[in-house]
PDB file of C-alpha atoms and ligand atoms in Angstrom:
ATOM      1  CA  UNK A   1     -39.117 109.875  77.684  1.00  0.00           C
ATOM      2  CA  UNK A   2     -38.891 106.961  75.277  1.00  0.00           C
ATOM      3  CA  UNK A   3     -36.147 104.748  76.690  1.00  0.00           C
ATOM      4  CA  UNK A   4     -35.042 104.245  80.260  1.00  0.00           C
ATOM      5  CA  UNK A   5     -32.439 102.142  82.030  1.00  0.00           C
ATOM      6  CA  UNK A   6     -32.843 101.538  85.751  1.00  0.00           C
ATOM      7  CA  UNK A   7     -29.971 100.536  88.021  1.00  0.00           C
ATOM      8  CA  UNK A   8     -28.250  98.390  85.453  1.00  0.00           C
ATOM      9  CA  UNK A   9     -25.580  96.058  86.656  1.00  0.00           C
ATOM     10  CA  UNK A  10     -23.542  93.691  84.505  1.00  0.00           C
ATOM     11  CA  UNK A  11     -20.867  91.350  85.787  1.00  0.00           C
ATOM     12  CA  UNK A  12     -18.465  89.361  83.665  1.00  0.00           C
ATOM     13  CA  UNK A  13     -17.108  86.815  86.125  1.00  0.00           C
ATOM     14  CA  UNK A  14     -15.653  88.882  88.935  1.00  0.00           C
ATOM     15  CA  UNK A  15     -15.611  92.108  86.936  1.00  0.00           C
ATOM     16  CA  UNK A  16     -18.461  94.610  87.289  1.00  0.00           C
ATOM     17  CA  UNK A  17     -18.582  96.182  83.855  1.00  0.00           C
ATOM     18  CA  UNK A  18     -21.635  98.207  84.924  1.00  0.00           C
ATOM     19  CA  UNK A  19     -22.617  99.073  88.466  1.00  0.00           C
ATOM     20  CA  UNK A  20     -26.003 100.697  89.084  1.00  0.00           C
ATOM     21  CA  UNK A  21     -26.205 102.759  85.913  1.00  0.00           C
ATOM     22  CA  UNK A  22     -29.480 104.563  85.157  1.00  0.00           C
ATOM     23  CA  UNK A  23     -30.283 106.743  82.173  1.00  0.00           C
ATOM     24  CA  UNK A  24     -33.225 108.320  80.388  1.00  0.00           C
ATOM     25  CA  UNK A  25     -33.539 109.092  76.699  1.00  0.00           C
ATOM     26  CA  UNK A  26     -36.075 111.812  75.944  1.00  0.00           C
ATOM     27  CA  UNK A  27     -38.280 112.018  72.876  1.00  0.00           C
ATOM     28  CA  UNK A  28     -36.374 113.513  69.980  1.00  0.00           C
ATOM     29  CA  UNK A  29     -33.235 113.768  72.097  1.00  0.00           C
ATOM     30  CA  UNK A  30     -29.655 112.924  71.153  1.00  0.00           C
ATOM     31  CA  UNK A  31     -28.028 111.299  74.180  1.00  0.00           C
ATOM     32  CA  UNK A  32     -24.323 110.516  74.154  1.00  0.00           C
ATOM     33  CA  UNK A  33     -22.677 107.822  76.266  1.00  0.00           C
ATOM     34  CA  UNK A  34     -19.056 108.751  76.766  1.00  0.00           C
ATOM     35  CA  UNK A  35     -16.172 107.739  78.990  1.00  0.00           C
ATOM     36  CA  UNK A  36     -12.642 106.340  78.928  1.00  0.00           C
ATOM     37  CA  UNK A  37     -11.667 102.911  77.616  1.00  0.00           C
ATOM     38  CA  UNK A  38     -13.290 100.057  79.460  1.00  0.00           C
ATOM     39  CA  UNK A  39     -15.842 102.364  81.123  1.00  0.00           C
ATOM     40  CA  UNK A  40     -18.752 100.104  80.145  1.00  0.00           C
ATOM     41  CA  UNK A  41     -20.178 102.067  77.193  1.00  0.00           C
ATOM     42  CA  UNK A  42     -20.425  99.156  74.765  1.00  0.00           C
ATOM     43  CA  UNK A  43     -21.713  96.868  77.495  1.00  0.00           C
ATOM     44  CA  UNK A  44     -24.568  99.284  78.214  1.00  0.00           C
ATOM     45  CA  UNK A  45     -25.304  99.560  74.510  1.00  0.00           C
ATOM     46  CA  UNK A  46     -25.357  95.781  74.104  1.00  0.00           C
ATOM     47  CA  UNK A  47     -27.694  95.392  77.069  1.00  0.00           C
ATOM     48  CA  UNK A  48     -30.162  97.851  75.544  1.00  0.00           C
ATOM     49  CA  UNK A  49     -30.041  96.041  72.195  1.00  0.00           C
ATOM     50  CA  UNK A  50     -30.517  92.635  73.791  1.00  0.00           C
ATOM     51  CA  UNK A  51     -27.063  91.232  73.075  1.00  0.00           C
ATOM     52  CA  UNK A  52     -26.478  90.790  76.833  1.00  0.00           C
ATOM     53  CA  UNK A  53     -28.934  90.453  79.688  1.00  0.00           C
ATOM     54  CA  UNK A  54     -28.164  92.650  82.676  1.00  0.00           C
ATOM     55  CA  UNK A  55     -27.176  90.947  85.927  1.00  0.00           C
ATOM     56  CA  UNK A  56     -29.529  93.383  87.681  1.00  0.00           C
ATOM     57  CA  UNK A  57     -31.756  96.268  86.662  1.00  0.00           C
ATOM     58  CA  UNK A  58     -34.116  96.834  83.750  1.00  0.00           C
ATOM     59  CA  UNK A  59     -34.645  98.544  80.405  1.00  0.00           C
ATOM     60  CA  UNK A  60     -37.977 100.185  79.537  1.00  0.00           C
ATOM     61  CA  UNK A  61     -39.050 101.256  76.080  1.00  0.00           C
ATOM     62  CA  UNK A  62     -42.161 103.435  75.849  1.00  0.00           C
ATOM     63  CA  UNK A  63     -42.934 102.369  79.392  1.00  0.00           C
ATOM     64  CA  UNK A  64     -42.725  98.656  78.607  1.00  0.00           C
ATOM     65  CA  UNK A  65     -40.140  96.435  80.258  1.00  0.00           C
ATOM     66  CA  UNK A  66     -37.968  94.995  77.462  1.00  0.00           C
ATOM     67  CA  UNK A  67     -35.215  93.545  79.654  1.00  0.00           C
ATOM     68  CA  UNK A  68     -33.916  90.263  78.297  1.00  0.00           C
ATOM     69  CA  UNK A  69     -35.758  90.366  74.948  1.00  0.00           C
ATOM     70  CA  UNK A  70     -33.834  89.035  71.942  1.00  0.00           C
ATOM     71  CA  UNK A  71     -32.095  91.520  69.620  1.00  0.00           C
ATOM     72  CA  UNK A  72     -34.533  90.983  66.714  1.00  0.00           C
ATOM     73  CA  UNK A  73     -37.547  91.499  68.981  1.00  0.00           C
ATOM     74  CA  UNK A  74     -36.045  94.717  70.260  1.00  0.00           C
ATOM     75  CA  UNK A  75     -35.389  95.836  66.669  1.00  0.00           C
ATOM     76  CA  UNK A  76     -38.972  95.061  65.745  1.00  0.00           C
ATOM     77  CA  UNK A  77     -40.286  97.141  68.646  1.00  0.00           C
ATOM     78  CA  UNK A  78     -38.509 100.154  67.194  1.00  0.00           C
ATOM     79  CA  UNK A  79     -34.926 100.257  68.448  1.00  0.00           C
ATOM     80  CA  UNK A  80     -32.495 100.009  65.529  1.00  0.00           C
ATOM     81  CA  UNK A  81     -28.748  99.937  65.851  1.00  0.00           C
ATOM     82  CA  UNK A  82     -25.631 100.281  63.795  1.00  0.00           C
ATOM     83  CA  UNK A  83     -22.540  98.258  64.472  1.00  0.00           C
ATOM     84  CA  UNK A  84     -19.069  99.528  65.163  1.00  0.00           C
ATOM     85  CA  UNK A  85     -17.769  97.178  62.491  1.00  0.00           C
ATOM     86  CA  UNK A  86     -19.837  97.677  59.355  1.00  0.00           C
ATOM     87  CA  UNK A  87     -22.286  94.830  58.872  1.00  0.00           C
ATOM     88  CA  UNK A  88     -23.519  95.647  55.350  1.00  0.00           C
ATOM     89  CA  UNK A  89     -23.485  92.811  52.859  1.00  0.00           C
ATOM     90  CA  UNK A  90     -20.342  93.666  50.966  1.00  0.00           C
ATOM     91  CA  UNK A  91     -21.245  91.860  47.718  1.00  0.00           C
ATOM     92  CA  UNK A  92     -24.680  93.476  47.512  1.00  0.00           C
ATOM     93  CA  UNK A  93     -25.301  96.918  46.088  1.00  0.00           C
ATOM     94  CA  UNK A  94     -26.173  99.818  48.338  1.00  0.00           C
ATOM     95  CA  UNK A  95     -29.768  99.674  47.047  1.00  0.00           C
ATOM     96  CA  UNK A  96     -30.088  95.930  47.692  1.00  0.00           C
ATOM     97  CA  UNK A  97     -28.665  96.362  51.175  1.00  0.00           C
ATOM     98  CA  UNK A  98     -31.423  98.808  52.019  1.00  0.00           C
ATOM     99  CA  UNK A  99     -34.125  96.731  50.322  1.00  0.00           C
ATOM    100  CA  UNK A 100     -33.097  93.810  52.494  1.00  0.00           C
ATOM    101  CA  UNK A 101     -33.439  95.958  55.595  1.00  0.00           C
ATOM    102  CA  UNK A 102     -36.887  97.135  54.457  1.00  0.00           C
ATOM    103  CA  UNK A 103     -38.128  93.547  54.521  1.00  0.00           C
ATOM    104  CA  UNK A 104     -38.098  93.234  58.295  1.00  0.00           C
ATOM    105  CA  UNK A 105     -41.759  94.159  58.901  1.00  0.00           C
ATOM    106  CA  UNK A 106     -42.966  91.203  56.894  1.00  0.00           C
ATOM    107  CA  UNK A 107     -40.021  88.995  57.640  1.00  0.00           C
ATOM    108  CA  UNK A 108     -40.929  85.334  57.207  1.00  0.00           C
ATOM    109  CA  UNK A 109     -37.594  84.074  56.050  1.00  0.00           C
ATOM    110  CA  UNK A 110     -35.338  85.051  53.231  1.00  0.00           C
ATOM    111  CA  UNK A 111     -37.731  84.209  50.343  1.00  0.00           C
ATOM    112  CA  UNK A 112     -40.516  86.565  51.323  1.00  0.00           C
ATOM    113  CA  UNK A 113     -37.923  89.192  52.033  1.00  0.00           C
ATOM    114  CA  UNK A 114     -36.783  89.176  48.420  1.00  0.00           C
ATOM    115  CA  UNK A 115     -40.323  88.983  47.034  1.00  0.00           C
ATOM    116  CA  UNK A 116     -41.114  92.098  48.963  1.00  0.00           C
ATOM    117  CA  UNK A 117     -38.019  93.778  47.613  1.00  0.00           C
ATOM    118  CA  UNK A 118     -39.400  93.515  44.079  1.00  0.00           C
ATOM    119  CA  UNK A 119     -42.332  95.810  44.784  1.00  0.00           C
ATOM    120  CA  UNK A 120     -41.659  99.185  43.252  1.00  0.00           C
ATOM    121  CA  UNK A 121     -42.946 101.188  46.214  1.00  0.00           C
ATOM    122  CA  UNK A 122     -40.349  99.375  48.278  1.00  0.00           C
ATOM    123  CA  UNK A 123     -37.665 100.468  45.833  1.00  0.00           C
ATOM    124  CA  UNK A 124     -38.986 103.998  46.016  1.00  0.00           C
ATOM    125  CA  UNK A 125     -38.869 103.889  49.769  1.00  0.00           C
ATOM    126  CA  UNK A 126     -35.290 102.537  49.664  1.00  0.00           C
ATOM    127  CA  UNK A 127     -34.291 105.348  47.310  1.00  0.00           C
ATOM    128  CA  UNK A 128     -35.652 107.881  49.777  1.00  0.00           C
ATOM    129  CA  UNK A 129     -33.218 106.605  52.417  1.00  0.00           C
ATOM    130  CA  UNK A 130     -30.429 106.624  49.845  1.00  0.00           C
ATOM    131  CA  UNK A 131     -31.169 110.257  49.093  1.00  0.00           C
ATOM    132  CA  UNK A 132     -31.504 111.157  52.746  1.00  0.00           C
ATOM    133  CA  UNK A 133     -28.047 109.741  53.446  1.00  0.00           C
ATOM    134  CA  UNK A 134     -26.544 111.291  50.323  1.00  0.00           C
ATOM    135  CA  UNK A 135     -25.672 107.922  48.763  1.00  0.00           C
ATOM    136  CA  UNK A 136     -27.376 108.442  45.399  1.00  0.00           C
ATOM    137  CA  UNK A 137     -24.213 108.250  43.336  1.00  0.00           C
ATOM    138  CA  UNK A 138     -23.339 104.983  45.036  1.00  0.00           C
ATOM    139  CA  UNK A 139     -26.768 103.306  44.826  1.00  0.00           C
ATOM    140  CA  UNK A 140     -25.591 100.625  42.418  1.00  0.00           C
ATOM    141  CA  UNK A 141     -22.111 100.197  43.824  1.00  0.00           C
ATOM    142  CA  UNK A 142     -21.303  97.163  45.897  1.00  0.00           C
ATOM    143  CA  UNK A 143     -21.144  97.967  49.602  1.00  0.00           C
ATOM    144  CA  UNK A 144     -17.633  96.526  49.700  1.00  0.00           C
ATOM    145  CA  UNK A 145     -16.425  99.296  47.387  1.00  0.00           C
ATOM    146  CA  UNK A 146     -17.559 102.164  49.605  1.00  0.00           C
ATOM    147  CA  UNK A 147     -15.307 104.431  51.620  1.00  0.00           C
ATOM    148  CA  UNK A 148     -15.593 104.082  55.401  1.00  0.00           C
ATOM    149  CA  UNK A 149     -17.612 107.298  55.616  1.00  0.00           C
ATOM    150  CA  UNK A 150     -20.099 106.052  53.019  1.00  0.00           C
ATOM    151  CA  UNK A 151     -20.245 102.617  54.619  1.00  0.00           C
ATOM    152  CA  UNK A 152     -21.223 104.261  57.899  1.00  0.00           C
ATOM    153  CA  UNK A 153     -23.946 106.194  56.101  1.00  0.00           C
ATOM    154  CA  UNK A 154     -25.197 102.970  54.521  1.00  0.00           C
ATOM    155  CA  UNK A 155     -25.353 101.418  57.997  1.00  0.00           C
ATOM    156  CA  UNK A 156     -27.483 104.333  59.151  1.00  0.00           C
ATOM    157  CA  UNK A 157     -29.703 104.104  56.065  1.00  0.00           C
ATOM    158  CA  UNK A 158     -30.295 100.408  56.771  1.00  0.00           C
ATOM    159  CA  UNK A 159     -31.122 101.147  60.400  1.00  0.00           C
ATOM    160  CA  UNK A 160     -33.515 103.948  59.386  1.00  0.00           C
ATOM    161  CA  UNK A 161     -35.232 101.646  56.898  1.00  0.00           C
ATOM    162  CA  UNK A 162     -36.547  99.753  59.940  1.00  0.00           C
ATOM    163  CA  UNK A 163     -38.438 102.976  60.767  1.00  0.00           C
ATOM    164  CA  UNK A 164     -37.131 102.988  64.326  1.00  0.00           C
ATOM    165  CA  UNK A 165     -38.240 105.293  67.092  1.00  0.00           C
ATOM    166  CA  UNK A 166     -34.809 104.992  68.665  1.00  0.00           C
ATOM    167  CA  UNK A 167     -31.586 104.861  66.688  1.00  0.00           C
ATOM    168  CA  UNK A 168     -28.567 103.476  68.521  1.00  0.00           C
ATOM    169  CA  UNK A 169     -25.188 104.385  67.038  1.00  0.00           C
ATOM    170  CA  UNK A 170     -22.076 102.545  68.101  1.00  0.00           C
ATOM    171  CA  UNK A 171     -19.047 104.840  67.781  1.00  0.00           C
ATOM    172  CA  UNK A 172     -20.316 106.198  64.469  1.00  0.00           C
ATOM    173  CA  UNK A 173     -17.247 108.366  63.936  1.00  0.00           C
ATOM    174  CA  UNK A 174     -14.537 105.831  64.780  1.00  0.00           C
ATOM    175  CA  UNK A 175     -11.911 105.976  62.059  1.00  0.00           C
ATOM    176  CA  UNK A 176     -13.599 108.770  60.121  1.00  0.00           C
ATOM    177  CA  UNK A 177     -11.695 111.733  58.731  1.00  0.00           C
ATOM    178  CA  UNK A 178     -12.312 115.143  60.248  1.00  0.00           C
ATOM    179  CA  UNK A 179     -14.538 116.116  57.289  1.00  0.00           C
ATOM    180  CA  UNK A 180     -16.567 112.905  57.448  1.00  0.00           C
ATOM    181  CA  UNK A 181     -17.057 113.360  61.201  1.00  0.00           C
ATOM    182  CA  UNK A 182     -18.197 116.911  60.526  1.00  0.00           C
ATOM    183  CA  UNK A 183     -20.690 115.680  57.960  1.00  0.00           C
ATOM    184  CA  UNK A 184     -21.910 113.114  60.463  1.00  0.00           C
ATOM    185  CA  UNK A 185     -22.685 115.843  62.974  1.00  0.00           C
ATOM    186  CA  UNK A 186     -24.798 117.600  60.319  1.00  0.00           C
ATOM    187  CA  UNK A 187     -26.548 114.325  59.624  1.00  0.00           C
ATOM    188  CA  UNK A 188     -27.489 113.950  63.288  1.00  0.00           C
ATOM    189  CA  UNK A 189     -29.079 117.387  63.404  1.00  0.00           C
ATOM    190  CA  UNK A 190     -30.981 116.551  60.210  1.00  0.00           C
ATOM    191  CA  UNK A 191     -32.269 113.289  61.750  1.00  0.00           C
ATOM    192  CA  UNK A 192     -33.400 115.174  64.831  1.00  0.00           C
ATOM    193  CA  UNK A 193     -35.939 116.900  62.625  1.00  0.00           C
ATOM    194  CA  UNK A 194     -37.416 113.488  61.780  1.00  0.00           C
ATOM    195  CA  UNK A 195     -39.056 112.496  65.061  1.00  0.00           C
ATOM    196  CA  UNK A 196     -36.340 110.085  66.042  1.00  0.00           C
ATOM    197  CA  UNK A 197     -34.483 109.721  69.325  1.00  0.00           C
ATOM    198  CA  UNK A 198     -30.810 108.897  69.161  1.00  0.00           C
ATOM    199  CA  UNK A 199     -28.458 107.283  71.629  1.00  0.00           C
ATOM    200  CA  UNK A 200     -24.817 107.125  70.630  1.00  0.00           C
ATOM    201  CA  UNK A 201     -21.724 105.649  72.169  1.00  0.00           C
ATOM    202  CA  UNK A 202     -18.885 107.945  71.305  1.00  0.00           C
ATOM    203  CA  UNK A 203     -15.265 107.838  72.214  1.00  0.00           C
ATOM    204  CA  UNK A 204     -14.452 111.162  70.619  1.00  0.00           C
ATOM    205  CA  UNK A 205     -15.317 113.866  73.163  1.00  0.00           C
ATOM    206  CA  UNK A 206     -15.387 116.584  70.504  1.00  0.00           C
ATOM    207  CA  UNK A 207     -17.936 114.758  68.364  1.00  0.00           C
ATOM    208  CA  UNK A 208     -20.043 113.947  71.440  1.00  0.00           C
ATOM    209  CA  UNK A 209     -19.986 117.565  72.591  1.00  0.00           C
ATOM    210  CA  UNK A 210     -21.159 118.832  69.229  1.00  0.00           C
ATOM    211  CA  UNK A 211     -23.658 116.132  68.248  1.00  0.00           C
ATOM    212  CA  UNK A 212     -25.432 115.462  71.565  1.00  0.00           C
ATOM    213  CA  UNK A 213     -28.034 117.358  73.568  1.00  0.00           C
ATOM    214  CA  UNK A 214     -27.028 115.601  76.748  1.00  0.00           C
ATOM    215  CA  UNK A 215     -24.229 113.293  77.850  1.00  0.00           C
ATOM    216  CA  UNK A 216     -23.940 110.454  80.331  1.00  0.00           C
ATOM    217  CA  UNK A 217     -20.367 109.877  81.445  1.00  0.00           C
ATOM    218  CA  UNK A 218     -19.293 106.422  82.557  1.00  0.00           C
ATOM    219  CA  UNK A 219     -16.080 105.531  84.310  1.00  0.00           C
ATOM    220  CA  UNK A 220     -15.203 102.065  85.625  1.00  0.00           C
ATOM    221  CA  UNK A 221     -18.812 100.955  85.190  1.00  0.00           C
ATOM    222  CA  UNK A 222     -20.368 103.831  87.106  1.00  0.00           C
ATOM    223  CA  UNK A 223     -22.156 106.958  85.997  1.00  0.00           C
ATOM    224  CA  UNK A 224     -19.981 109.804  87.203  1.00  0.00           C
ATOM    225  CA  UNK A 225     -21.793 112.682  85.519  1.00  0.00           C
ATOM    226  CA  UNK A 226     -24.781 113.588  83.389  1.00  0.00           C
ATOM    227  CA  UNK A 227     -25.755 116.858  81.774  1.00  0.00           C
ATOM    228  CA  UNK A 228     -25.457 119.153  78.796  1.00  0.00           C
ATOM    229  CA  UNK A 229     -22.129 119.148  76.962  1.00  0.00           C
ATOM    230  CA  UNK A 230     -21.355 122.445  78.635  1.00  0.00           C
ATOM    231  CA  UNK A 231     -22.021 121.117  82.129  1.00  0.00           C
ATOM    232  CA  UNK A 232     -19.994 117.999  81.398  1.00  0.00           C
ATOM    233  CA  UNK A 233     -17.081 119.962  80.033  1.00  0.00           C
ATOM    234  CA  UNK A 234     -16.748 121.802  83.325  1.00  0.00           C
ATOM    235  CA  UNK A 235     -17.347 118.864  85.652  1.00  0.00           C
ATOM    236  CA  UNK A 236     -14.186 118.221  87.708  1.00  0.00           C
ATOM    237  CA  UNK A 237     -14.892 114.473  87.973  1.00  0.00           C
ATOM    238  CA  UNK A 238     -15.157 114.219  84.214  1.00  0.00           C
ATOM    239  CA  UNK A 239     -12.035 116.228  83.625  1.00  0.00           C
ATOM    240  CA  UNK A 240     -10.168 113.971  85.999  1.00  0.00           C
ATOM    241  CA  UNK A 241     -11.562 110.718  84.554  1.00  0.00           C
ATOM    242  CA  UNK A 242     -11.680 111.575  80.915  1.00  0.00           C
ATOM    243  CA  UNK A 243      -9.971 114.723  79.801  1.00  0.00           C
ATOM    244  CA  UNK A 244      -7.140 114.266  82.251  1.00  0.00           C
ATOM    245  CA  UNK A 245      -6.291 110.945  80.667  1.00  0.00           C
ATOM    246  CA  UNK A 246      -6.542 112.331  77.163  1.00  0.00           C
ATOM    247  CA  UNK A 247      -3.901 114.961  77.798  1.00  0.00           C
TER     248      UNK A 247
HETATM  249  N1  ATP B   1     -17.887  89.764  76.959  1.00  0.00           N
HETATM  250  C1  ATP B   1     -17.062  90.174  77.932  1.00  0.00           C
HETATM  251  N2  ATP B   1     -16.444  89.300  78.753  1.00  0.00           N
HETATM  252  C2  ATP B   1     -15.638  89.729  79.748  1.00  0.00           C
HETATM  253  N3  ATP B   1     -15.353  91.012  80.002  1.00  0.00           N
HETATM  254  C3  ATP B   1     -15.932  91.937  79.205  1.00  0.00           C
HETATM  255  C4  ATP B   1     -16.808  91.574  78.128  1.00  0.00           C
HETATM  256  N4  ATP B   1     -17.230  92.709  77.518  1.00  0.00           N
HETATM  257  C5  ATP B   1     -16.644  93.724  78.176  1.00  0.00           C
HETATM  258  N5  ATP B   1     -15.869  93.274  79.182  1.00  0.00           N
HETATM  259  C6  ATP B   1     -15.116  94.101  80.144  1.00  0.00           C
HETATM  260  O1  ATP B   1     -16.025  95.017  80.708  1.00  0.00           O
HETATM  261  C7  ATP B   1     -15.435  96.318  80.856  1.00  0.00           C
HETATM  262  C8  ATP B   1     -16.237  97.328  80.065  1.00  0.00           C
HETATM  263  O2  ATP B   1     -16.064  97.062  78.683  1.00  0.00           O
HETATM  264  P1  ATP B   1     -16.785  97.879  77.542  1.00  0.00           P
HETATM  265  O3  ATP B   1     -16.439  97.222  76.262  1.00  0.00           O
HETATM  266  O4  ATP B   1     -18.225  98.027  77.867  1.00  0.00           O
HETATM  267  O5  ATP B   1     -16.063  99.284  77.649  1.00  0.00           O
HETATM  268  P2  ATP B   1     -16.137 100.551  76.706  1.00  0.00           P
HETATM  269  O6  ATP B   1     -16.493 101.712  77.560  1.00  0.00           O
HETATM  270  O7  ATP B   1     -16.991 100.264  75.546  1.00  0.00           O
HETATM  271  O8  ATP B   1     -14.604 100.726  76.272  1.00  0.00           O
HETATM  272  P3  ATP B   1     -13.938 101.167  74.869  1.00  0.00           P
HETATM  273  O9  ATP B   1     -13.978 102.673  74.862  1.00  0.00           O
HETATM  274  O10 ATP B   1     -12.549 100.669  74.985  1.00  0.00           O
HETATM  275  O11 ATP B   1     -14.716 100.564  73.756  1.00  0.00           O
HETATM  276  C9  ATP B   1     -13.996  96.162  80.371  1.00  0.00           C
HETATM  277  O12 ATP B   1     -13.174  95.947  81.490  1.00  0.00           O
HETATM  278  C10 ATP B   1     -14.056  94.945  79.477  1.00  0.00           C
HETATM  279  O13 ATP B   1     -12.819  94.294  79.429  1.00  0.00           O
HETATM  280 MG1   MG B   2     -16.614 100.066  73.472  1.00  0.00          MG
END
C-alpha cells in the first residue's frame, strides 16, 4: 500500500462533504473514485493533494502522515496531479511545458528553472515523456493550439515529468470523444507497467469500469461500496445510488 486515507471528514459550514471515508491505494494499482454529482469525489481528491485540510482524519503516504501539508510539498514527496481544467501554459510549446515541469526537483525560483531547462539531457528526458504520451508531432506547437485530448495528454506528461510514485487524475476523460477516452484507457494500462500507482476521480462509470482495478463509490459524502468493477457493478446500493440515477 502506498497511499491511505483514514476516516476522512470534511465540513463546509453545515455541510458534510465527506463523512468518515477511508481508502487504500495499493502499489501499482489503479483506484477509481466514483459516485453521483456532489458525492464528495473532488473534495477527497483535493484533501489528498493538500488543497483542503480535512476536518477530521488523516492521509498517509508510504506510511508517513502527510495530512495538512501544502500542495507543492505533497507534489515533491511524489504525488502528482492533473487538473480537471487544463493548467498547461497555453503560450508555451508542448516541449517547454514539460521542461518547466522537469525543473521541480531543483526548484529555486523561475530563473534556475529555466537554466536547468537548457541542459540537453533535460530536453532528452522531456522528449521521452512526449514520446510516451504520443505528442511528438505536437512538440513545438503551442499548448493553446492542442485538441482537448492532446491537452489532457500534455497534462499527464507534465505530471509524469515530476517522476511521481502516485499519479492523481481528476476526471481525465471529461469532455473527451469516445475514441480519445478509449485511447486514455490504453494509456492507463501502459502506465501501469511503469511502477506507478494511479488514483482517478471519474464521473463516467464506463471509463472507470474499464480503466480501474478497484473502485471506491461515494454517495452523499460516505463510502457506500468498494471492490472490483465487477463487484461494484452488481452492488445493489451502487445501482440505486449511481446507475439508478443515470437511467
Ligand atoms: N469549497 C466548497 N465550499 C462549500 N461547499 C463545497 C465546496 N466544495 C464542495 N462543496 C460541496 O461539497 C459537496 C461535495 O462536492 P464535490 O465537489 O466533492 O462533489 P463531486 O463528487 O466531485 O461532484 P461532481 O461529480 O459534481 O464533480 C457538494 O455538496 C458541494 O456543493
Ligand atoms: Mg467533482
